[in-house]
XYZ file of C-alpha atoms in Angstrom:
297
model
C -36.167 -12.253 -8.142
C -33.098 -11.527 -6.310
C -31.133 -10.728 -9.741
C -33.898 -8.318 -10.757
C -33.759 -6.559 -7.443
C -29.915 -6.331 -7.753
C -30.265 -4.913 -11.358
C -32.969 -2.475 -10.183
C -30.694 -1.398 -7.160
C -27.774 -0.782 -9.654
C -29.923 1.235 -12.096
C -31.210 3.175 -9.047
C -27.804 4.055 -8.078
C -26.916 5.272 -11.723
C -30.110 7.322 -11.927
C -29.735 8.884 -8.610
C -25.927 9.248 -8.620
C -25.942 13.069 -7.630
C -28.115 12.182 -4.664
C -25.937 9.231 -3.735
C -22.768 11.379 -4.050
C -22.936 12.362 -0.155
C -23.433 8.684 0.800
C -20.321 7.384 -1.340
C -18.234 10.248 0.177
C -19.230 9.559 3.735
C -18.451 5.862 3.379
C -15.109 6.715 1.786
C -14.069 9.054 4.556
C -15.112 6.559 7.161
C -13.320 3.737 5.819
C -10.279 6.112 5.358
C -10.318 7.091 8.830
C -10.563 3.536 10.214
C -7.569 2.616 7.938
C -5.490 5.669 9.235
C -6.371 4.868 12.846
C -5.522 1.164 12.529
C -2.074 2.030 10.903
C -1.310 4.409 13.470
C -1.842 1.969 16.217
C 0.583 -0.563 14.410
C 3.256 2.037 13.908
C 3.131 3.067 17.559
C 3.296 -0.511 18.550
C 6.298 -1.145 16.246
C 7.971 1.922 17.436
C 7.502 0.935 21.170
C 8.873 -2.564 20.599
C 11.970 -1.254 18.860
C 12.798 1.258 21.610
C 12.186 -1.393 24.274
C 14.486 -3.648 22.585
C 17.550 -1.427 23.123
C 16.861 -0.837 26.869
C 18.008 -4.165 27.892
C 15.645 -6.975 28.953
C 18.035 -8.341 31.380
C 18.558 -5.259 33.523
C 16.852 -3.804 36.784
C 17.867 -0.448 37.976
C 17.258 0.644 41.553
C 17.447 4.416 42.213
C 17.503 5.547 45.883
C 16.085 8.912 46.683
C 18.694 9.620 49.408
C 21.370 7.054 48.568
C 22.432 4.143 50.758
C 25.709 3.664 52.722
C 28.463 1.366 51.498
C 27.808 -0.953 54.004
C 24.089 -1.071 53.229
C 24.991 -1.821 49.767
C 27.330 -4.842 50.449
C 24.297 -6.337 52.622
C 21.987 -5.883 49.715
C 24.639 -7.424 47.299
C 25.069 -10.401 49.344
C 21.268 -11.089 49.603
C 20.779 -10.518 45.665
C 23.847 -12.928 45.009
C 22.238 -15.629 47.468
C 18.640 -15.279 46.172
C 18.913 -14.174 42.477
C 21.429 -14.614 39.929
C 22.748 -11.358 38.613
C 25.799 -9.302 38.900
C 25.356 -5.929 40.632
C 26.907 -2.682 39.616
C 26.801 0.848 41.557
C 26.389 4.170 40.687
C 27.012 7.609 42.422
C 26.053 10.786 41.027
C 27.925 14.093 41.718
C 27.697 17.576 40.297
C 30.988 19.019 39.306
C 32.450 22.059 37.307
C 33.698 21.133 33.907
C 34.974 22.694 30.740
C 37.465 23.050 28.193
C 39.732 24.928 30.298
C 40.711 24.708 34.065
C 38.539 27.786 34.950
C 35.237 26.328 33.388
C 32.345 27.123 35.345
C 29.785 24.811 33.828
C 28.050 22.529 36.257
C 27.414 19.099 34.813
C 26.130 15.759 36.435
C 28.570 13.125 36.558
C 27.877 9.461 37.188
C 30.588 7.529 39.009
C 30.162 4.041 38.027
C 32.098 0.676 38.601
C 33.109 -1.922 35.897
C 29.749 -3.978 36.041
C 27.631 -0.846 35.521
C 29.690 0.373 32.765
C 29.431 -2.806 30.997
C 25.669 -2.209 30.479
C 26.503 1.198 28.757
C 26.803 1.043 24.880
C 29.894 2.995 24.263
C 33.268 3.054 22.452
C 36.513 3.143 24.253
C 37.993 1.373 27.233
C 36.477 -1.395 28.976
C 36.965 0.192 32.372
C 37.621 3.702 33.968
C 40.316 4.491 36.427
C 41.904 7.705 37.748
C 41.215 10.810 35.799
C 39.374 9.174 32.840
C 35.743 9.907 31.752
C 33.204 8.840 29.118
C 30.986 11.498 27.564
C 28.044 11.526 25.252
C 28.992 11.587 21.488
C 26.416 14.659 21.346
C 29.007 16.589 23.609
C 31.478 18.857 22.058
C 34.413 17.694 24.237
C 38.162 17.856 23.582
C 40.723 14.827 24.401
C 41.397 16.481 27.616
C 38.555 17.820 29.646
C 38.863 19.656 32.948
C 36.720 18.611 35.759
C 36.816 20.835 38.981
C 40.147 22.212 37.320
C 41.737 18.760 37.162
C 42.456 17.421 33.696
C 40.606 14.208 32.636
C 41.240 12.162 29.663
C 38.211 11.307 27.655
C 38.354 7.649 27.195
C 35.344 6.968 25.201
C 31.975 8.013 24.020
C 28.415 6.577 24.430
C 25.460 6.964 22.200
C 22.008 7.684 23.651
C 19.578 5.252 22.088
C 16.501 6.920 20.288
C 13.573 6.882 22.611
C 10.996 9.130 21.184
C 7.943 7.166 22.280
C 9.333 6.205 25.774
C 10.348 9.840 26.470
C 6.666 11.006 25.706
C 5.781 8.486 28.415
C 8.293 9.737 30.787
C 10.308 6.468 30.688
C 13.454 7.714 28.915
C 15.429 7.254 32.141
C 15.540 3.681 31.585
C 19.001 2.483 31.042
C 20.424 5.979 31.421
C 22.658 7.241 34.096
C 23.967 10.870 33.460
C 25.700 12.976 31.103
C 29.393 11.924 31.862
C 30.599 8.801 33.379
C 33.684 8.625 35.652
C 34.955 5.873 37.909
C 33.101 5.100 41.285
C 36.322 5.852 43.209
C 36.739 9.025 41.609
C 33.200 9.968 42.764
C 34.012 8.879 46.100
C 37.187 11.014 46.126
C 34.968 14.168 45.283
C 32.244 13.494 47.710
C 34.321 12.157 50.618
C 31.916 9.336 51.092
C 30.851 5.954 49.716
C 27.154 6.315 49.492
C 25.436 4.506 46.613
C 22.731 6.389 44.597
C 21.683 3.553 42.415
C 22.139 -0.072 41.957
C 21.972 -2.117 38.537
C 21.216 -5.755 38.374
C 22.489 -7.485 35.188
C 20.879 -10.900 34.671
C 22.044 -13.767 32.313
C 18.404 -13.810 31.315
C 15.422 -11.706 30.704
C 13.883 -10.294 34.024
C 10.445 -11.266 35.237
C 7.968 -9.975 37.772
C 9.225 -12.438 40.384
C 12.658 -10.846 40.383
C 11.277 -7.493 41.187
C 9.000 -8.828 43.799
C 11.807 -10.549 45.569
C 13.986 -7.134 45.226
C 11.243 -5.038 46.521
C 10.591 -7.042 49.458
C 14.139 -6.769 50.240
C 14.575 -2.946 50.178
C 10.881 -1.858 51.059
C 12.272 -0.322 54.367
C 15.052 1.767 52.730
C 15.115 5.321 54.158
C 13.799 8.091 51.868
C 12.178 5.664 49.195
C 13.434 4.180 45.888
C 12.423 3.696 42.452
C 12.633 0.361 40.556
C 12.891 0.587 36.639
C 13.201 -2.067 34.131
C 11.848 -2.941 30.726
C 8.698 -4.484 32.262
C 7.740 -1.169 33.877
C 8.100 0.298 30.491
C 6.172 -2.497 28.788
C 3.359 -2.094 31.198
C 3.136 1.736 30.350
C 3.227 1.093 26.697
C 0.686 -1.705 26.800
C -1.432 0.756 28.683
C -1.222 3.275 25.973
C -1.583 0.789 23.141
C -4.725 -0.531 24.851
C -6.027 2.939 25.289
C -5.556 3.464 21.499
C -7.100 0.085 20.561
C -10.191 0.933 22.716
C -10.356 4.503 20.988
C -10.220 2.762 17.630
C -12.867 0.035 18.586
C -15.181 2.576 19.743
C -14.745 4.849 16.597
C -15.126 1.904 14.315
C -18.462 1.045 15.940
C -19.688 4.528 15.653
C -18.642 4.637 12.152
C -20.305 1.364 11.466
C -23.523 2.394 12.970
C -23.660 5.541 11.040
C -22.777 3.864 7.865
C -25.582 1.428 8.419
C -27.963 4.377 9.257
C -27.031 6.236 6.140
C -27.080 3.066 3.932
C -30.600 2.264 5.179
C -32.097 5.769 4.797
C -30.514 6.102 1.239
C -32.030 2.865 0.142
C -35.416 3.529 1.735
C -35.480 6.924 -0.104
C -34.538 5.299 -3.374
C -36.909 2.746 -3.107
C -39.864 5.100 -2.289
C -39.043 6.939 -5.318
C -39.126 3.992 -7.498
C -41.623 1.671 -5.670
C -44.246 1.986 -8.453
C -41.947 1.268 -11.293
C -40.221 -1.500 -9.374
C -43.538 -3.084 -8.655
C -44.558 -3.226 -12.246
C -41.538 -4.704 -13.173
C -41.626 -7.399 -10.473
C -45.380 -8.402 -11.319
C -45.444 -8.134 -14.922
C -41.818 -8.651 -15.785
C -41.482 -5.574 -18.006
C -38.152 -4.863 -19.218
C -36.402 -1.587 -17.970
C -36.245 -0.187 -21.499
C -39.986 -0.293 -21.708
C -40.542 1.908 -18.846
C -39.810 5.699 -18.929
C -37.274 6.459 -16.184
C -38.399 9.136 -14.086
C -35.998 11.630 -12.651
């Protein structure tokens, strides 16, 4: 019985191939759309994982809105060393005039960093900065000698900004990024006439976890002007939220397409059955061969 029904169904599809063309086209489009959405989610996930891998899983950065004094930084450093296990680096931002010639009038952001902070930056050149030395992005067209506030600086190295297309779209491209140019922390103090610290970087010998951030947040929650803690964990949370949203959208779309396929399949089968119910009934009851019955179109 089942064999005969299967044969009749196949013959019905052949005889009504023009009428069934819409059904086949609809199923093909829905399945293709499902595959494309699933592939897009997988590619986004892989891209996010690759970009997060280069941000440093052992780094926590704390950016202070108004900066903290040198004394407050040393207190924070002592607390961190007693409670946690990282080494700490500091950074000070300053805007200076720079250019190829002493009279250059382009304002640029310079980040004064110490050796610990600099060790977390991927660059080629000297392992430390001293005096009138700077490190610039390899994308900048700088000469070997570059003038900063009319003072000649030696370009001691270049760093490469990692590609973060996906993270940039989420507003997380500032992770592991300081400024356009790096100079020594002491040089930045010389230009600003104070030892305030704008950002602190904690470099752990292991991957950071949520407990590290909770301990740090408890210590600095009363800082004047506010602060922002960034790490690979915050980036991961944002990425996971986006991926989950994509997955929810894909799941909803897949359910809708599946229901539409079931409805279209049911209506197509019902229509074909109604058109051939007399012929099918005769074949089932009397076992008449398909060749003995005139196929009606």
